[in-house]
Coordinates of C-alpha atoms and ligand atoms in Angstrom, one line a residue:
X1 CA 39.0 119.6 48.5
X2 CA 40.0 122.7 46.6
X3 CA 38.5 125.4 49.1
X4 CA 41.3 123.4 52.1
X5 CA 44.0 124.2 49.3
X6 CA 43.2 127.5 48.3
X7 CA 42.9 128.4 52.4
X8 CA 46.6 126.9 53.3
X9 CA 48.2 129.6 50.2
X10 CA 46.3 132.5 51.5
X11 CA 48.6 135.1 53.8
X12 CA 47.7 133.8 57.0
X13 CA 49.1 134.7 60.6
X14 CA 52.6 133.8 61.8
X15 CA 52.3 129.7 63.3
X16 CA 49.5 129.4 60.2
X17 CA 52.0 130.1 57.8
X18 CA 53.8 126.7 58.0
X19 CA 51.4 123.9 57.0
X20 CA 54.5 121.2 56.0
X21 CA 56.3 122.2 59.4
X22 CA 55.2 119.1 61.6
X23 CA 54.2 119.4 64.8
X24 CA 52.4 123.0 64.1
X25 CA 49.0 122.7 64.0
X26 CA 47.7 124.4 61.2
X27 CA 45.4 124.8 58.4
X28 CA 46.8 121.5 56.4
X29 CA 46.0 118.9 59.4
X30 CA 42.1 119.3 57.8
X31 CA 43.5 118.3 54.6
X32 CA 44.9 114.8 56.3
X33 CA 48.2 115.4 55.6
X34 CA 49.5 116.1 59.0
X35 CA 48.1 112.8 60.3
X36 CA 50.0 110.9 57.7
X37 CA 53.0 112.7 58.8
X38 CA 52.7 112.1 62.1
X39 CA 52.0 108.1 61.3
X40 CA 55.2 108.1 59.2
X41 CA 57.2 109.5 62.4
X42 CA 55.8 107.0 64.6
X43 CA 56.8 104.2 62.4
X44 CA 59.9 105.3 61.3
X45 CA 62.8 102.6 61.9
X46 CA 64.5 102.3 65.2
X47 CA 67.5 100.8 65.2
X48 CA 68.7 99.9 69.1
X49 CA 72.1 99.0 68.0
X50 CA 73.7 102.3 65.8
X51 CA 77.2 101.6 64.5
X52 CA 78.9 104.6 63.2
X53 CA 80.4 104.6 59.5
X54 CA 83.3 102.0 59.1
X55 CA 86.3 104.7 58.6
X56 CA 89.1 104.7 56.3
X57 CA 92.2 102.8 56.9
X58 CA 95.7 103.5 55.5
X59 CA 95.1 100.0 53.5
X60 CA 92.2 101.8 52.2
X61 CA 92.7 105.5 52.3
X62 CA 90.2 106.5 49.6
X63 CA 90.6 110.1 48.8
X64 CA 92.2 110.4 52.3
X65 CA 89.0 112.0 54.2
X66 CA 88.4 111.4 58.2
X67 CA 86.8 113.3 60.7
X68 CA 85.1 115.7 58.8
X69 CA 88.0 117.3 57.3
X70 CA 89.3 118.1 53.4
X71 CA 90.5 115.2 51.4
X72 CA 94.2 114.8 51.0
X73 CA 94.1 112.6 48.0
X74 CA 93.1 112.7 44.1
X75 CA 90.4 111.1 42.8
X76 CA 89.9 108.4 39.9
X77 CA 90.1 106.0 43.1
X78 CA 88.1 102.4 42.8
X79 CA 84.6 102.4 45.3
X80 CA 84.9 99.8 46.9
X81 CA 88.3 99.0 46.9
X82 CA 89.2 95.3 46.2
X83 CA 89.0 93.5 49.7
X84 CA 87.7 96.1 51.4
X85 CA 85.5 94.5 53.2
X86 CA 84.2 96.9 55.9
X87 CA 82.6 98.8 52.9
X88 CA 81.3 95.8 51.1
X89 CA 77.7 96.3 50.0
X90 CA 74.6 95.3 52.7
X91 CA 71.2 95.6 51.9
X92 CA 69.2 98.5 54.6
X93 CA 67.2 95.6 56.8
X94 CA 64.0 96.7 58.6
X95 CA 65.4 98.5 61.1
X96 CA 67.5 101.0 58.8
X97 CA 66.6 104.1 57.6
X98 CA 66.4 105.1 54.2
X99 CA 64.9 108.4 52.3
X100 CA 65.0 110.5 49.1
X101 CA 68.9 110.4 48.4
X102 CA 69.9 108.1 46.4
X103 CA 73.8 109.2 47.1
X104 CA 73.4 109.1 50.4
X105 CA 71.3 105.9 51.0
X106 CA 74.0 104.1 48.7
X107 CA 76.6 105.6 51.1
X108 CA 74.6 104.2 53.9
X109 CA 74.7 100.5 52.2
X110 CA 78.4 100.5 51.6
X111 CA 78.9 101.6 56.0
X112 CA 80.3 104.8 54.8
X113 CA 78.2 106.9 57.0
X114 CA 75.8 104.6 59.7
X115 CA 73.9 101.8 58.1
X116 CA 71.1 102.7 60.2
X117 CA 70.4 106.0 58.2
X118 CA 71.1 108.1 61.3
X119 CA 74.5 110.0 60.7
X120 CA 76.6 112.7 61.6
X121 CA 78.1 116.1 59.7
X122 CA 81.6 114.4 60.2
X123 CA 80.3 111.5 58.2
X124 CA 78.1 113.2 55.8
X125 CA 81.9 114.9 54.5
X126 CA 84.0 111.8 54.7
X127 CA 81.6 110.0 52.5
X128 CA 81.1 112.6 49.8
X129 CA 84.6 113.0 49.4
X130 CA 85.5 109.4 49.9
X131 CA 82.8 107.6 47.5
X132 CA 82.1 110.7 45.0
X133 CA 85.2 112.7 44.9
X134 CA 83.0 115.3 46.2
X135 CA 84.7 118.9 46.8
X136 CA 85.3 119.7 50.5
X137 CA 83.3 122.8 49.7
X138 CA 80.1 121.5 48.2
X139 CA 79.9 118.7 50.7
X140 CA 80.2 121.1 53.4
X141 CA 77.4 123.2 51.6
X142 CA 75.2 120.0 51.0
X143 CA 75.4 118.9 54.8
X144 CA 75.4 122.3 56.6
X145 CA 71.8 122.4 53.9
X146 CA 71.1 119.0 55.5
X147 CA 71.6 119.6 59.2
X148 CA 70.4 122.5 59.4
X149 CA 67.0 122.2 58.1
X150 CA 66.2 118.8 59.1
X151 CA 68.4 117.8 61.7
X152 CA 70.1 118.7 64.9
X153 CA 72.7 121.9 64.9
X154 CA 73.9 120.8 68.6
X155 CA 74.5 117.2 68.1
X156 CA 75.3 117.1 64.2
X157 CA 73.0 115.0 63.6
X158 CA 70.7 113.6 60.5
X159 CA 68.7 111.5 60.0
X160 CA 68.6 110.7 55.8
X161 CA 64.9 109.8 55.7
X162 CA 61.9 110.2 58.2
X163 CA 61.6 111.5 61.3
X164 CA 64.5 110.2 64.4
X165 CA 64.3 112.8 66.3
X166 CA 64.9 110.7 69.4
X167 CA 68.2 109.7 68.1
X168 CA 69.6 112.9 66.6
X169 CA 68.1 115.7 69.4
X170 CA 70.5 116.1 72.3
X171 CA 67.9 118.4 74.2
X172 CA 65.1 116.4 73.6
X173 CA 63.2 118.0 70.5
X174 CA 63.6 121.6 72.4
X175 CA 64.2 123.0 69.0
X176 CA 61.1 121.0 67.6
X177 CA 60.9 117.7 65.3
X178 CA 63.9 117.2 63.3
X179 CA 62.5 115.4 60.7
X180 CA 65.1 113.6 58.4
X181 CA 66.1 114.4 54.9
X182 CA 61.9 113.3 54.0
X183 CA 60.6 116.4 55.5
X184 CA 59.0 118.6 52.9
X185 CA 60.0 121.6 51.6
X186 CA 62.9 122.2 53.5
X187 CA 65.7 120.4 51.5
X188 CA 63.3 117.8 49.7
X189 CA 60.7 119.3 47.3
X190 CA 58.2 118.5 44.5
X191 CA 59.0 117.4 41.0
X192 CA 62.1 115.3 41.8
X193 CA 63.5 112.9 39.3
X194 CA 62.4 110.0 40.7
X195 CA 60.1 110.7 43.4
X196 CA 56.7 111.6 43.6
X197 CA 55.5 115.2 45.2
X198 CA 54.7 115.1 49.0
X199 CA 50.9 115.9 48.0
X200 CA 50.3 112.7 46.3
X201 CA 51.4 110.7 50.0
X202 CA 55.3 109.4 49.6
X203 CA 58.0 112.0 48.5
X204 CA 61.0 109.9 49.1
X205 CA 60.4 106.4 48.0
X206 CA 62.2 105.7 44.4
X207 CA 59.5 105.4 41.6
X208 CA 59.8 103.3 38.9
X209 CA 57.1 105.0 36.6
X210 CA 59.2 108.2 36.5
X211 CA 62.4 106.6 36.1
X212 CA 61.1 104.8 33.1
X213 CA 60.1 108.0 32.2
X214 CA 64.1 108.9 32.4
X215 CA 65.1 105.4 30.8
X216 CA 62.9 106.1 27.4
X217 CA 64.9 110.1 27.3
X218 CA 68.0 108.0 28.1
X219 CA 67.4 105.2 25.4
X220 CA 70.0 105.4 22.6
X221 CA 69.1 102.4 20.2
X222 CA 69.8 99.0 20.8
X223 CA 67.9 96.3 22.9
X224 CA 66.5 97.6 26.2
X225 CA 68.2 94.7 28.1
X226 CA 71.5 96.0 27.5
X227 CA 72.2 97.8 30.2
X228 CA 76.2 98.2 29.0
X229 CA 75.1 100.4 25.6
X230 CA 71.6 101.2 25.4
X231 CA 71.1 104.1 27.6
X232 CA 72.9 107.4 27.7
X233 CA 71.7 109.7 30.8
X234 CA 73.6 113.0 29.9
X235 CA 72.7 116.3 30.7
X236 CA 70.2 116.6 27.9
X237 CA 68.5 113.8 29.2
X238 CA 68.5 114.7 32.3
X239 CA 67.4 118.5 31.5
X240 CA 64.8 117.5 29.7
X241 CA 63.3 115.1 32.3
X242 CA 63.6 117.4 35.3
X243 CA 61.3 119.9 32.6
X244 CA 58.8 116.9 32.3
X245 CA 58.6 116.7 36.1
X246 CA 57.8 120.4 36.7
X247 CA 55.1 120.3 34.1
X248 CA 53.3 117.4 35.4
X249 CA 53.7 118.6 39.3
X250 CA 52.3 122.0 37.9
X251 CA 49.6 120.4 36.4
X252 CA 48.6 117.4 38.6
X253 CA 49.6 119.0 42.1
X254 CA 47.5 121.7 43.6
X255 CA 50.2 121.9 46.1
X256 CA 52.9 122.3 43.5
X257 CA 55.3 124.6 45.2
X258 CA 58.9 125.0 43.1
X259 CA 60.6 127.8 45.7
X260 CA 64.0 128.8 45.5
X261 CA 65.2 125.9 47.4
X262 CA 64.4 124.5 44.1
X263 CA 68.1 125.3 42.2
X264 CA 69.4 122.1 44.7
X265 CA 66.7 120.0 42.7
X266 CA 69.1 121.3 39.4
X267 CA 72.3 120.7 41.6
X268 CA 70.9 117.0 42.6
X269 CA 70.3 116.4 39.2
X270 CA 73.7 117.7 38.2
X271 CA 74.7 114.3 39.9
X272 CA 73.5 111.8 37.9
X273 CA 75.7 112.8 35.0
X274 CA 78.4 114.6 37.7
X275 CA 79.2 111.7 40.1
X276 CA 77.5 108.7 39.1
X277 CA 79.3 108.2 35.5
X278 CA 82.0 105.0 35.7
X279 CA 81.0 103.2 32.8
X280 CA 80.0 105.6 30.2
X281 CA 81.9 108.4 29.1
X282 CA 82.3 111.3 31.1
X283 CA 79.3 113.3 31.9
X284 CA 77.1 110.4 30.3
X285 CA 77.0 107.1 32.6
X286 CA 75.4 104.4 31.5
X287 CA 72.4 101.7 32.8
X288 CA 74.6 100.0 35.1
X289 CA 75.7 102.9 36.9
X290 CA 72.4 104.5 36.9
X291 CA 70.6 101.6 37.8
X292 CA 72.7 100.5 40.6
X293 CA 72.7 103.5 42.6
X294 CA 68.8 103.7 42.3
X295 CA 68.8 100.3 43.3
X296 CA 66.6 99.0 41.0
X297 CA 66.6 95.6 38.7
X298 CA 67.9 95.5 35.3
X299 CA 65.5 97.0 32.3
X300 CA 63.2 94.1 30.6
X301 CA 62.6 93.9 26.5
X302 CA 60.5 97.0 27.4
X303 CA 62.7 99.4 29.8
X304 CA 61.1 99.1 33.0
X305 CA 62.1 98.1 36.2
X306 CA 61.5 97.4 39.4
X307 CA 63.0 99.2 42.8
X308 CA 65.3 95.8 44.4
X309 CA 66.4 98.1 47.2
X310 CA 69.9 97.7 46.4
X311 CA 70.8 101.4 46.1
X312 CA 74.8 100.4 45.9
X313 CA 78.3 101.3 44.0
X314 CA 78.2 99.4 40.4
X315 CA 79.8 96.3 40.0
X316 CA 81.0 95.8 36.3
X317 CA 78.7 92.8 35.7
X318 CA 81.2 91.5 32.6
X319 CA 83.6 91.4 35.4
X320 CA 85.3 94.3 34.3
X321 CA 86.7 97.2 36.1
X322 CA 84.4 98.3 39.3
X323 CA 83.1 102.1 39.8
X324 CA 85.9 104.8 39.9
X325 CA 85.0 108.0 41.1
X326 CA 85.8 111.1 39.4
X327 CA 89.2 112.4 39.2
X328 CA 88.8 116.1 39.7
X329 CA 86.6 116.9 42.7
X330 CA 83.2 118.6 42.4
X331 CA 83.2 121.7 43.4
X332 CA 80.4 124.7 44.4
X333 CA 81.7 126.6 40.9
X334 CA 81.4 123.3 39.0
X335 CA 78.1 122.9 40.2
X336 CA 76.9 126.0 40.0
X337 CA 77.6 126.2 36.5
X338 CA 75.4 123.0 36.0
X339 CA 72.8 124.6 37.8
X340 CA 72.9 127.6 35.1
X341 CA 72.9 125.0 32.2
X342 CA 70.0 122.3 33.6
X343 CA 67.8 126.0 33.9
X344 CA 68.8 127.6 30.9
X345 CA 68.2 123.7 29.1
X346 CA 64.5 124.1 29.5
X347 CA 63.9 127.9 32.1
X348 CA 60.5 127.3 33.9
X349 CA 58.4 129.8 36.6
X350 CA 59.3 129.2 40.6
X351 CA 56.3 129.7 42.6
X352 CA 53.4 127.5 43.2
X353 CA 50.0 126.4 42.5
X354 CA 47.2 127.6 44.1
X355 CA 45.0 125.2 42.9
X356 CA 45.3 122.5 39.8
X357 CA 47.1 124.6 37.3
X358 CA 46.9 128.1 38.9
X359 CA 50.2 129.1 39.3
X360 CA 51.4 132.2 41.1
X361 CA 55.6 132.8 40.2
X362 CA 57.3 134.3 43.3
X363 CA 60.4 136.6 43.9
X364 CA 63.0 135.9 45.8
X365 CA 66.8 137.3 46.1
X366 CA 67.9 136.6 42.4
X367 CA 64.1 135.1 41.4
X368 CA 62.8 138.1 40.2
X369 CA 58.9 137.4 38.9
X370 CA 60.0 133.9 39.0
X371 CA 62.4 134.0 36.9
X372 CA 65.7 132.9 38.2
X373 CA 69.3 135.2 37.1
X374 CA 71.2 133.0 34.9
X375 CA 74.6 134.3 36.4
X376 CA 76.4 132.1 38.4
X377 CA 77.5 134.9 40.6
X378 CA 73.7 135.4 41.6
X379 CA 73.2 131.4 41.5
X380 CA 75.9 131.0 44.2
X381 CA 75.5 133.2 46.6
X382 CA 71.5 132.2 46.6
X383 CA 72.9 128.8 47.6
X384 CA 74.2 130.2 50.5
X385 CA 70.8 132.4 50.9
X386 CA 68.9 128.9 51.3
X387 CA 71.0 127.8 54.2
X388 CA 70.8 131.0 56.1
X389 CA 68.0 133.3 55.2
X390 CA 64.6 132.5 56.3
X391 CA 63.3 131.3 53.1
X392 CA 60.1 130.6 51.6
X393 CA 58.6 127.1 51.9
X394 CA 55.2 128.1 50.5
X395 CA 53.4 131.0 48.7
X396 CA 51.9 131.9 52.2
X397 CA 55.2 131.2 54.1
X398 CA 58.8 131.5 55.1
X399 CA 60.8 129.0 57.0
X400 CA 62.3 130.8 60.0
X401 CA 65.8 129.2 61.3
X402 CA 65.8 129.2 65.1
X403 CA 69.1 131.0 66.4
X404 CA 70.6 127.9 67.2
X405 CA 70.4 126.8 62.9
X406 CA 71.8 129.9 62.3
X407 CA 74.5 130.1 64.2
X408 CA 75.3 126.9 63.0
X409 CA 75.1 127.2 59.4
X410 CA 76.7 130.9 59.6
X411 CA 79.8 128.5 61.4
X412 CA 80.0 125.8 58.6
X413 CA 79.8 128.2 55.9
X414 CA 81.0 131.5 56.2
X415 CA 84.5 129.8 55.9
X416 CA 83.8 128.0 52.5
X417 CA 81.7 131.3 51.2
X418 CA 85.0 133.8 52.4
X419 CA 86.1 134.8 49.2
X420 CA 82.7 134.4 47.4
X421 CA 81.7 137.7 47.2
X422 CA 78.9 137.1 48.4
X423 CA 76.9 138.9 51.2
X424 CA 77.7 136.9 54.5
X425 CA 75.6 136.7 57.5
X426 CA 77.1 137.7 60.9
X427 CA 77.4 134.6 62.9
X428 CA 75.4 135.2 66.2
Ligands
HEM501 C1 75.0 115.8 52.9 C2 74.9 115.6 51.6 C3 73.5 115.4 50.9 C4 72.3 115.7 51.3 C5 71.9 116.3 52.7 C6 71.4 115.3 50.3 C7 70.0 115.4 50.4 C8 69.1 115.1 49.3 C9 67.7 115.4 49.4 C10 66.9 115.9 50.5 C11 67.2 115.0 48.2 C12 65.7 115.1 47.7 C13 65.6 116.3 46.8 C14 64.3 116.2 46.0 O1 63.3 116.6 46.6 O2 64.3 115.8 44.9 C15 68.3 114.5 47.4 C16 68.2 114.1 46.1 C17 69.2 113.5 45.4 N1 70.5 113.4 45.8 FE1 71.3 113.9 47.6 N2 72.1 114.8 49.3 C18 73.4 114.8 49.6 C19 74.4 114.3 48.8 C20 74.3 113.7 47.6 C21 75.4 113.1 46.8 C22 76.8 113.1 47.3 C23 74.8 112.6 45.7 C24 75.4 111.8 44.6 C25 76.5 111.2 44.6 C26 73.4 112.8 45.8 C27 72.5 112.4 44.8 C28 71.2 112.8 44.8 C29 70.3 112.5 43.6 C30 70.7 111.9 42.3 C31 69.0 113.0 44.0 C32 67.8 113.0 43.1 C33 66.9 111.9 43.5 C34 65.7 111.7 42.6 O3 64.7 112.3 42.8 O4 65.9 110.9 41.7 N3 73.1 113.5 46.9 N4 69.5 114.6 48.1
NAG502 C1 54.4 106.2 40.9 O1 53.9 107.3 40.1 C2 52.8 107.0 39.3 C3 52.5 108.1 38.4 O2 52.3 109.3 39.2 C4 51.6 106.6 40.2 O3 50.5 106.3 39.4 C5 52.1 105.4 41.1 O4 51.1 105.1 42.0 C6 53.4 105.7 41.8 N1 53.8 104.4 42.3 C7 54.1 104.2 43.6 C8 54.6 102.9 44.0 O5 54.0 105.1 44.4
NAG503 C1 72.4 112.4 25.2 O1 71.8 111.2 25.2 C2 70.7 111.0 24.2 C3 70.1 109.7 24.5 O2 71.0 108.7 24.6 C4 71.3 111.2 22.8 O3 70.3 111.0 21.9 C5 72.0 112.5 22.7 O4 72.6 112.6 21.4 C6 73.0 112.7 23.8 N1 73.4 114.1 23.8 C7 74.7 114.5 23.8 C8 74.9 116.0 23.8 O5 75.6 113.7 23.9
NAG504 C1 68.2 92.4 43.2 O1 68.3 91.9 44.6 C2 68.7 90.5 44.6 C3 68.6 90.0 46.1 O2 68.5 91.1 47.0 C4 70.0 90.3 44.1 O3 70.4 88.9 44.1 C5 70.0 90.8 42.6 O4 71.4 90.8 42.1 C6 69.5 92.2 42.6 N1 69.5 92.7 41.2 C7 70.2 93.7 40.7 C8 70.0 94.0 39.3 O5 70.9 94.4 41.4
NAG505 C1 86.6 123.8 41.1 O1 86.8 122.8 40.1 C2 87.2 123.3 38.9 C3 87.1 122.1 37.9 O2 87.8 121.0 38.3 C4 88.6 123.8 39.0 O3 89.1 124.4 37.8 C5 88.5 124.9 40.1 O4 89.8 125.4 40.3 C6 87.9 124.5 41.4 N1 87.7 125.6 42.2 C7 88.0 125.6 43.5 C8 87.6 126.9 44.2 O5 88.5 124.7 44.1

């Protein structure tokens, strides 16, 4: 085994140089990996009868945000509004695509973007702003991220979990598989909070051993049933488990790559403590918010649970208030700062393994030695590096954006990034 892995990091010809990318055949297809790729795309839900997202109405206006434009409204709104039907909670059937979001598959069970799990950019920024109070900014940032690398620039289109490129391609996979929010290493990537590394066969199915391993850092006295007090998930916690995940990738993986696509693991972690909190105080929800957007069943005596796939908006279960989002939205700055903190919390090495514990650190715009600049000047403008640089997806490789990405992504976000400072790409 170790001679396949120590071949697929060496500095190998152009088409080599991609080994996640599916469809190129490469060096990793002797490993088996490609095969199980290509199974997963041929078994991914089909869904003959797409709906689009159930819209706001005036009745239920939410923060106000339709057809892909800014939000007009505050936040501190309740999601879902009483008698709001259309956005009532239905569990993803067999036929409905889900993948490693928790944000977005929860979106997806409440019909605020497609049930099916095949969406649209349009939708992608209603829903962030209408469920999460989401800044116009960052949700244009977090879908232009999501389009681009693993869906369709021409149509818009997504798919939030495996591979649908039948539904999202317009020109019939001319531009190549679009694989859907589980593709590795372009927006997904290893040691997430929840979800195992690609290597080890499923990167986007929630798993219950490492969020028990976030439970017991969240676990503030008190029986492990009570799901109202017992747990606190702040941004300790949630620093310090995001630490425990890189060292047991970096030990366990011999694929372990942590690029510099690796900062949106810190921003997705941000969210927990960001935009699921309802419950708890701010910046610290509680069990019942954490737990019901993970979708999982409520702790036993000893903390664990199982996945229930009900990823879905809390409901108070004392038949209290329901889930309000937050009142001021979340913006790029706001987040970057979190990145910052979450990295500074516990700073680790981006690069990659070479084998079981051999680590090589990589350099990268700010990553320098892989070390990443803790100003959030450097932080930002390396968010907008990720969406339209070509940017490495391995220690062998970079990820190169067809035109048609970057003309795209240069479209959706030169705009937001205008007054940045930061360097922009010419749109093509
Ligand atoms: C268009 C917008 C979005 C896209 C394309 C997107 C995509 C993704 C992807 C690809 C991952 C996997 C990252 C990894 O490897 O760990 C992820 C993780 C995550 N996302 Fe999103 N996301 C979006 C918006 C949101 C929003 C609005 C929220 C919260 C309200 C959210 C919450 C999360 C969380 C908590 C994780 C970590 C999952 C875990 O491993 O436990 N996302 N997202
Ligand atoms: C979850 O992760 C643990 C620890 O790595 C692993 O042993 C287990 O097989 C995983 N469970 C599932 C359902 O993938
Ligand atoms: C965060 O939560 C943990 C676990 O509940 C708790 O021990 C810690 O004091 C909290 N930290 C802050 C800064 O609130
Ligand atoms: C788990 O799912 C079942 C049925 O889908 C539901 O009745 C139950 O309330 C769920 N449990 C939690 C804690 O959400
Ligand atoms: C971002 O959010 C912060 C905190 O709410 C706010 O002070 C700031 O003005 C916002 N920035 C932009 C550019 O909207």
């Amino acid at each position: 085994m170790s001679g396949i892995f120590l071949l697929a990091f060496m500095a190998v010809p152009n088409a080599m140089a991609f080994p996640w990318v599916a469809g190129i055949s490469g060096i990793r297809s002797s490993s088996g990996l490609e095969s199980q790729l290509a199974k997963r795309q041929s078994t991914c839900p089909f869904n003959a009868n797409h709906v689009a997202a159930a819209p706001i109405t005036s009745e239920f206006p939410y923060a106000g945000a339709q057809n892909g434009l800014p939000s007009t409204l505050r936040g501190n709104f309740q999601v879902p509004a009483n008698g709001d039907t259309a956005h009532a909670f239905v569990a993803p059937g067999p036929n409905d695509i889900r993948g490693p979001c928790p944000g977005l598959n929860t979106a997806a069970n409440h019909n605020f973007i497609s049930h099916d799990g095949v969406t649209t950019f349009a939708e992608l920024l209603d829903a962030q702003q209408n469920i999460y109070n989401v800044g116009y900014d960052l949700a244009v940032l977090l879908a232009t991220l999501g389009v681009g690398l693993d869906g369709d620039p021409i149509t818009e289109k997504m798919s939030i979990g495996c591979d649908a490129t039948s539904r999202t391609s317009a020109t019939g996979s001319l531009l190549g598989a679009e694989g859907g929010l589980d593709t590795h290493n372009k927006f997904e990537g290893d040691a997430s909070l929840t979800r195992a590394d690609f290597f080890f066969g499923d990167d986007h199915t929630f798993n219950a051993t490492y969020f028990a391993q976030l439970t017991a850092l969240a676990y503030n006295g008190g029986p492990k049933t009570d799901v109202i007090n017992s747990y606190s998930y702040n941004q300790t916690v949630v620093a310090q488990h995001q630490f425990n995940r890189y060292q047991n990738s970096k030990a366990t993986n011999p694929n372990f790559f942590f690029g510099p696509k690796a900062i949106l693991l810190y921003g997705a972690a941000s969210f927990l403590y960001e935009l699921f909190p309802s419950h708890g105080p701010d910046g610290a929800p509680a069990f019942i918010d954490l737990g019901a957007f993970y979708g999982t069943t409520n702790p036993d005596a000893n903390g664990n649970v199982v996945f229930n796939n009900t990823e879905h908006i809390p409901i108070n279960p004392t038949g209290g208030p329901g889930w309000f989002s937050r009142t001021d939205a979340y913006n790029i700055s706001a987040l970057v700062v979190q990145v910052v903190d979450l990295y500074t919390a516990h700073p680790v090495l981006f690069g990659g393994n070479v084998g079981a514990g051999d680590f090589d650190a990589l350099s990268f715009g700010p990553i320098t030695n892989g070390q990443l600049s803790t100003i959030t000047q450097d932080v930002l403008c390396l968010l907008y590096q990720l969406a339209t640089d070509n940017v490495p997806d391995s220690l062998g490789g970079v990820l190169t954006l067809p035109s048609e990405v970057l003309t795209f992504v240069t479209g959706k976000l030169n705009p937001i990034f205008a007054n940045s400072g930061c360097t922009l790409v010419s749109p093509l």
